[in-house]
Short mmCIF file of C-alpha atoms in Angstrom, two decimals:
data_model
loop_
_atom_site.label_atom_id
_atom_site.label_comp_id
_atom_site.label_asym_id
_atom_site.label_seq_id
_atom_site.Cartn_x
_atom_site.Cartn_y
_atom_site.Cartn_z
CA UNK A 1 -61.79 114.80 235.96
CA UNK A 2 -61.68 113.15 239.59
CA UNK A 3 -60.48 117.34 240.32
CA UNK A 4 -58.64 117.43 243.96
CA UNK A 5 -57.88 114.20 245.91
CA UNK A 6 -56.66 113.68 249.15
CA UNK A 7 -55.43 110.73 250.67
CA UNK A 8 -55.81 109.21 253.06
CA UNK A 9 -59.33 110.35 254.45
CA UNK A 10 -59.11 109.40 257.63
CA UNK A 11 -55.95 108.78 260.03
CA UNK A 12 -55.19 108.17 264.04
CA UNK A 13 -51.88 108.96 265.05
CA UNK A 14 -50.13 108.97 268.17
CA UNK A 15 -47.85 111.87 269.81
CA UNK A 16 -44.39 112.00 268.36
CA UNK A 17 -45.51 110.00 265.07
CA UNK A 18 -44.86 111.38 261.61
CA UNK A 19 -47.19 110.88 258.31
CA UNK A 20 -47.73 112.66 255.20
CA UNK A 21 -51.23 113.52 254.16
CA UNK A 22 -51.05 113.61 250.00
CA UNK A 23 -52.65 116.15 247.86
CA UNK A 24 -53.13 115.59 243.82
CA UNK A 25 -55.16 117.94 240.81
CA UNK A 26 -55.96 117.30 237.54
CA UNK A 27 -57.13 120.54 236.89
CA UNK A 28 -53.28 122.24 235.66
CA UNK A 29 -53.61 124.58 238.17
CA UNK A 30 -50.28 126.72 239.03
CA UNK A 31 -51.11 127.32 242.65
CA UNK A 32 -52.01 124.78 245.75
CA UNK A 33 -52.60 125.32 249.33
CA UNK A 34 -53.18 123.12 252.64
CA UNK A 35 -55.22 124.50 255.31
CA UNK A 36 -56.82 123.35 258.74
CA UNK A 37 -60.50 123.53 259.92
CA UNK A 38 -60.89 123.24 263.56
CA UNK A 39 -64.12 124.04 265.31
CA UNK A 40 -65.16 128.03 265.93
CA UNK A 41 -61.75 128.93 263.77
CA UNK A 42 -63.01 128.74 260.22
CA UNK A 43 -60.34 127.50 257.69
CA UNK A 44 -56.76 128.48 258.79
CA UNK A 45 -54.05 128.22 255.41
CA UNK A 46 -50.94 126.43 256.62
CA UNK A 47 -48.55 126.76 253.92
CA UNK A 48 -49.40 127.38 250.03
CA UNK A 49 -47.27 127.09 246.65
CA UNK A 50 -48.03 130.10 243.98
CA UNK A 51 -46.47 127.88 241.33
CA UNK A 52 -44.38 124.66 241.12
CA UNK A 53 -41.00 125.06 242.70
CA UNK A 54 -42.17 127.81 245.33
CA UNK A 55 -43.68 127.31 248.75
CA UNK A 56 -44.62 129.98 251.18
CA UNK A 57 -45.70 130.01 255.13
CA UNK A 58 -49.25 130.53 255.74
CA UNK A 59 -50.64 131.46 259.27
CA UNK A 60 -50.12 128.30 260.91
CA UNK A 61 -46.48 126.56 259.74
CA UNK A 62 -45.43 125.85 262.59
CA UNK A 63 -44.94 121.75 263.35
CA UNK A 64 -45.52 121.23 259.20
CA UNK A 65 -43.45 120.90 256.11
CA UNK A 66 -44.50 120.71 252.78
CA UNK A 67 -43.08 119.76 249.36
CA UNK A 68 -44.31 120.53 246.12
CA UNK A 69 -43.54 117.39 244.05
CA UNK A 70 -44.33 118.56 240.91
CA UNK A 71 -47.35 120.76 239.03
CA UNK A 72 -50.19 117.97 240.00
CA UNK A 73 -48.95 117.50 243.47
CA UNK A 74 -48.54 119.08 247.09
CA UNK A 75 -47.79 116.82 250.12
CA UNK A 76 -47.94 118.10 253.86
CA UNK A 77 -46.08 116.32 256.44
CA UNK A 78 -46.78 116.31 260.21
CA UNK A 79 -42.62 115.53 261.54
CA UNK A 80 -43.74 114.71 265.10
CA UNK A 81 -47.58 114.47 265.58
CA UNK A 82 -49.11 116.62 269.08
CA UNK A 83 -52.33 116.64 269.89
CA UNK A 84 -52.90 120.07 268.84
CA UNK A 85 -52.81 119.25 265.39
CA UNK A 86 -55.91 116.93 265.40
CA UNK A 87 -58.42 118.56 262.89
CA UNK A 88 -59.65 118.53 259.21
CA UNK A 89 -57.09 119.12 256.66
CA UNK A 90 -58.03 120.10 253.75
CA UNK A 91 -56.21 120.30 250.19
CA UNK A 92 -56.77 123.07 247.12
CA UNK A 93 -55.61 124.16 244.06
CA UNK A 94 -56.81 127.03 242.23
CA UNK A 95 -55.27 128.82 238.39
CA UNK A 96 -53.16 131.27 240.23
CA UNK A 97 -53.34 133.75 242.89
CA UNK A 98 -55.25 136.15 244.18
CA UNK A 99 -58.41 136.66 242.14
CA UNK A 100 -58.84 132.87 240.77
CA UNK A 101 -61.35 130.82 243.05
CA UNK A 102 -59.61 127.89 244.86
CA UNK A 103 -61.12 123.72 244.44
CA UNK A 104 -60.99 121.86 247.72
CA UNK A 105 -60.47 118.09 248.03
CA UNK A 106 -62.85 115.99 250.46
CA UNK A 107 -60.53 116.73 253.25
CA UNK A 108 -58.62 114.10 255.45
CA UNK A 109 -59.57 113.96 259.40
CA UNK A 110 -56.57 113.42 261.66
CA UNK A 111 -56.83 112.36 265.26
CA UNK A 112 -53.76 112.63 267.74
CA UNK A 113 -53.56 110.70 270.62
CA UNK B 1 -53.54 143.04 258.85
CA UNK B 2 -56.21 141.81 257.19
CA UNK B 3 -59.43 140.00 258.66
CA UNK B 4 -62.74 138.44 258.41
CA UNK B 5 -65.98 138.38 260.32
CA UNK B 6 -68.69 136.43 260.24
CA UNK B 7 -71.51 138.26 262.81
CA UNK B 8 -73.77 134.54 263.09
CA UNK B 9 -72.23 131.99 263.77
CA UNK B 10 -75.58 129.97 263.76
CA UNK B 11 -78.76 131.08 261.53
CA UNK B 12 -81.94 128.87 262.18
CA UNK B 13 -84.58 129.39 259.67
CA UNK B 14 -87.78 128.15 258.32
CA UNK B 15 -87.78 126.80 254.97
CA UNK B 16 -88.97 129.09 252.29
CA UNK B 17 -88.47 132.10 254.61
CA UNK B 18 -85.63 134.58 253.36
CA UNK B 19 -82.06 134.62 254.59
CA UNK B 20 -79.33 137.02 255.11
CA UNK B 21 -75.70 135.72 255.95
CA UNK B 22 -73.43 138.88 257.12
CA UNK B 23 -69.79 138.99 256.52
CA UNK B 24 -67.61 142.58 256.89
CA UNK B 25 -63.72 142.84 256.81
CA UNK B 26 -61.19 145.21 257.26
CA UNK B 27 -58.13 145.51 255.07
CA UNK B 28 -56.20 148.62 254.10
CA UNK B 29 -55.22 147.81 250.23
CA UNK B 30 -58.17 146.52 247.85
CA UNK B 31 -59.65 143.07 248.26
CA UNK B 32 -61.43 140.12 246.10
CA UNK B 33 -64.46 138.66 247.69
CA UNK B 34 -65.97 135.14 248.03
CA UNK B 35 -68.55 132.80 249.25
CA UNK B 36 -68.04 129.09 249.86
CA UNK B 37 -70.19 126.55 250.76
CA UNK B 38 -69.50 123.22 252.78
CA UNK B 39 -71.87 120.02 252.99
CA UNK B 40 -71.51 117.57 255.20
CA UNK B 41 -68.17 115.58 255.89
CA UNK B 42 -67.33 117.65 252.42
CA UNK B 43 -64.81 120.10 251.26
CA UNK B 44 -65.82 123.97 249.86
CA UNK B 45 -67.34 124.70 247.02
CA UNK B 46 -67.75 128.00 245.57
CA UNK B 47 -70.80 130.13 245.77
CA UNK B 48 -70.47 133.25 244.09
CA UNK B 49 -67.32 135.97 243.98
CA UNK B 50 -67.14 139.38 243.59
CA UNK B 51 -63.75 140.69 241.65
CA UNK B 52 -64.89 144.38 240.37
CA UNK B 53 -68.40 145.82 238.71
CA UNK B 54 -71.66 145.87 239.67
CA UNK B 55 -71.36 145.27 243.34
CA UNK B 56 -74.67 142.47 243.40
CA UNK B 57 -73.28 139.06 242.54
CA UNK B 58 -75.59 136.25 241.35
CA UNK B 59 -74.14 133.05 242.26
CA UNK B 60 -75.12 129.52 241.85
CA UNK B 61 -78.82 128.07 244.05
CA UNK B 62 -80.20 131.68 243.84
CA UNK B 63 -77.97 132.90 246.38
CA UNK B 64 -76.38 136.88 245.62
CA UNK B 65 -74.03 139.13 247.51
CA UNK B 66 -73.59 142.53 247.17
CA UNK B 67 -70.46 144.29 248.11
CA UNK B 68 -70.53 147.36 250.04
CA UNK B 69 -67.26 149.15 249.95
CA UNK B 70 -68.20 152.03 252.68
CA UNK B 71 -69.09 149.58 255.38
CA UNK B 72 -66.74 146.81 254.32
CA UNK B 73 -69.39 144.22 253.89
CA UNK B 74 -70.23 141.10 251.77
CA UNK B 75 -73.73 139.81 253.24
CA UNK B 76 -75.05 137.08 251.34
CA UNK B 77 -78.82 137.03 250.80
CA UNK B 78 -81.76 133.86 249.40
CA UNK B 79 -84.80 135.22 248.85
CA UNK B 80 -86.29 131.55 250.07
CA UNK B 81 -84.07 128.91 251.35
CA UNK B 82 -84.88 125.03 251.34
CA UNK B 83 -83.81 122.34 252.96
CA UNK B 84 -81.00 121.43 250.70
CA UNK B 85 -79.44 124.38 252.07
CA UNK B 86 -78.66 123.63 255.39
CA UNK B 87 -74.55 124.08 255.06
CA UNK B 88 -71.52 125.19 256.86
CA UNK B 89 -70.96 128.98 254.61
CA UNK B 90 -67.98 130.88 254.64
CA UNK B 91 -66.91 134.23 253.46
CA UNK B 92 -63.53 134.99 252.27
CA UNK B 93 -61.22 137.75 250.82
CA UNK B 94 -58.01 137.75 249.23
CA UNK B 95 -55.79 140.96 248.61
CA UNK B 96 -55.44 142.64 244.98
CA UNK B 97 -51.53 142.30 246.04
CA UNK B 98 -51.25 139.17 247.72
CA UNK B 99 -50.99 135.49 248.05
CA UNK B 100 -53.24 134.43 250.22
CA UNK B 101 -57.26 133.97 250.85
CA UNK B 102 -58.31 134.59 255.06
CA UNK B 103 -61.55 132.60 255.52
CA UNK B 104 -64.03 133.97 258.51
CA UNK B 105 -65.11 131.07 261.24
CA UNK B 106 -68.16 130.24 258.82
CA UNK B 107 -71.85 130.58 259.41
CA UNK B 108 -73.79 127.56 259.96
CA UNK B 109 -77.46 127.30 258.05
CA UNK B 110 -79.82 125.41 259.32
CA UNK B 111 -83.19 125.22 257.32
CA UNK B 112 -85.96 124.11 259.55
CA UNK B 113 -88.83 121.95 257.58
#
């Protein structure tokens, strides 16, 4: 089981750019989340999805969107790329919510020029 | 609203000594507790969790927390640390009635030789 994957691991963007960083388990886990790690801030949860076919806002939405694809996978997408959002995204799934303890991918580091 | 703290958020010690990682948060409805762990240019892995019981949790390298439910805390303790555990940790709760985990800024161990 390769467990959660991220792609890509590394990206450079510049202001006003759009991507989307992709998220995939293997694990048949109901719930997924995306969160940020930025120095001095710990891990921040940007949006999450309980189960497939439901998304929620976490503490930091704003300037993402996210789609929940199907069971296996969660994308996030950056619509127009600032500066602020250069950090350490990182993707995980976990068997439900709250008590179940969450897997984390290897993370992908975004820079925004 | 619910929150995290992390007291250190550097701990130097000498390897072999003991260590004691201190986390306390404040929520007003009943809370899940956990410990991650992060290596180097890695994502989280999980340490050790407390959902309900005894309040001293054994968790995986010899590392154990014990919940205190009077003065809100989670400190994580290693009786003797080595080298292999110099790591980014980070404490985190998640509500009995909720969706979501809130991660403290981390603690950063740093085993000196």
């Amino acid at each position: 089981n390769a467990g959660v994957t991220q792609t890509p691991k590394f990206q450079v963007l510049k202001t006003g750019q759009s991507m989307t960083l992709q998220c995939a388990q293997d694990m048949n886990h109901n719930s997924m989340y995306w969160y940020r790690q930025d120095p001095g801030m710990g891990l921040r949860l940007i949006y999450y999805s309980a189960s497939e076919g439901t998304t929620d806002k976490g503490e930091v939405p704003n300037g993402y969107n996210v789609s929940r694809l199907n069971k296996r996978e969660f994308s996030l997408r950056l619509e127009s790329a600032a500066p602020s959002q250069t950090s350490v995204y990182f993707c995980a799934s976990s068997e439900g919510m709250p008590l179940y303890e969450q897997y984390f991918g290897p993370g992908t580091r975004l820079t925004v020029t | 609203a619910q929150s995290v703290t992390q007291l250190d958020s550097q701990v130097p010690v000498f390897e072999e000594a003991p260590v004691e990682l201190r986390c306390n948060y404040s929520s007003s409805v009943s809370v899940y507790l956990f410990w991650y762990v992060q290596y180097p240019n890695q994502g989280l892995q999980l340490l050790l969790k407390y959902l309900s019981g005894s309040t001293l949790v054994k968790g995986i390298n010899g590392f154990e927390a014990e919940f205190n439910k009077s003065q809100t805390s989670f400190h994580l303790r290693k009786p003797s640390v080595h080298i292999s555990d110099t790591a980014e940790y980070f404490c985190a709760v998640s509500l009995y009635t909720g969706n979501q985990f809130y991660f403290g800024t981390g603690t950063s161990l740093t085993v000196i030789p």
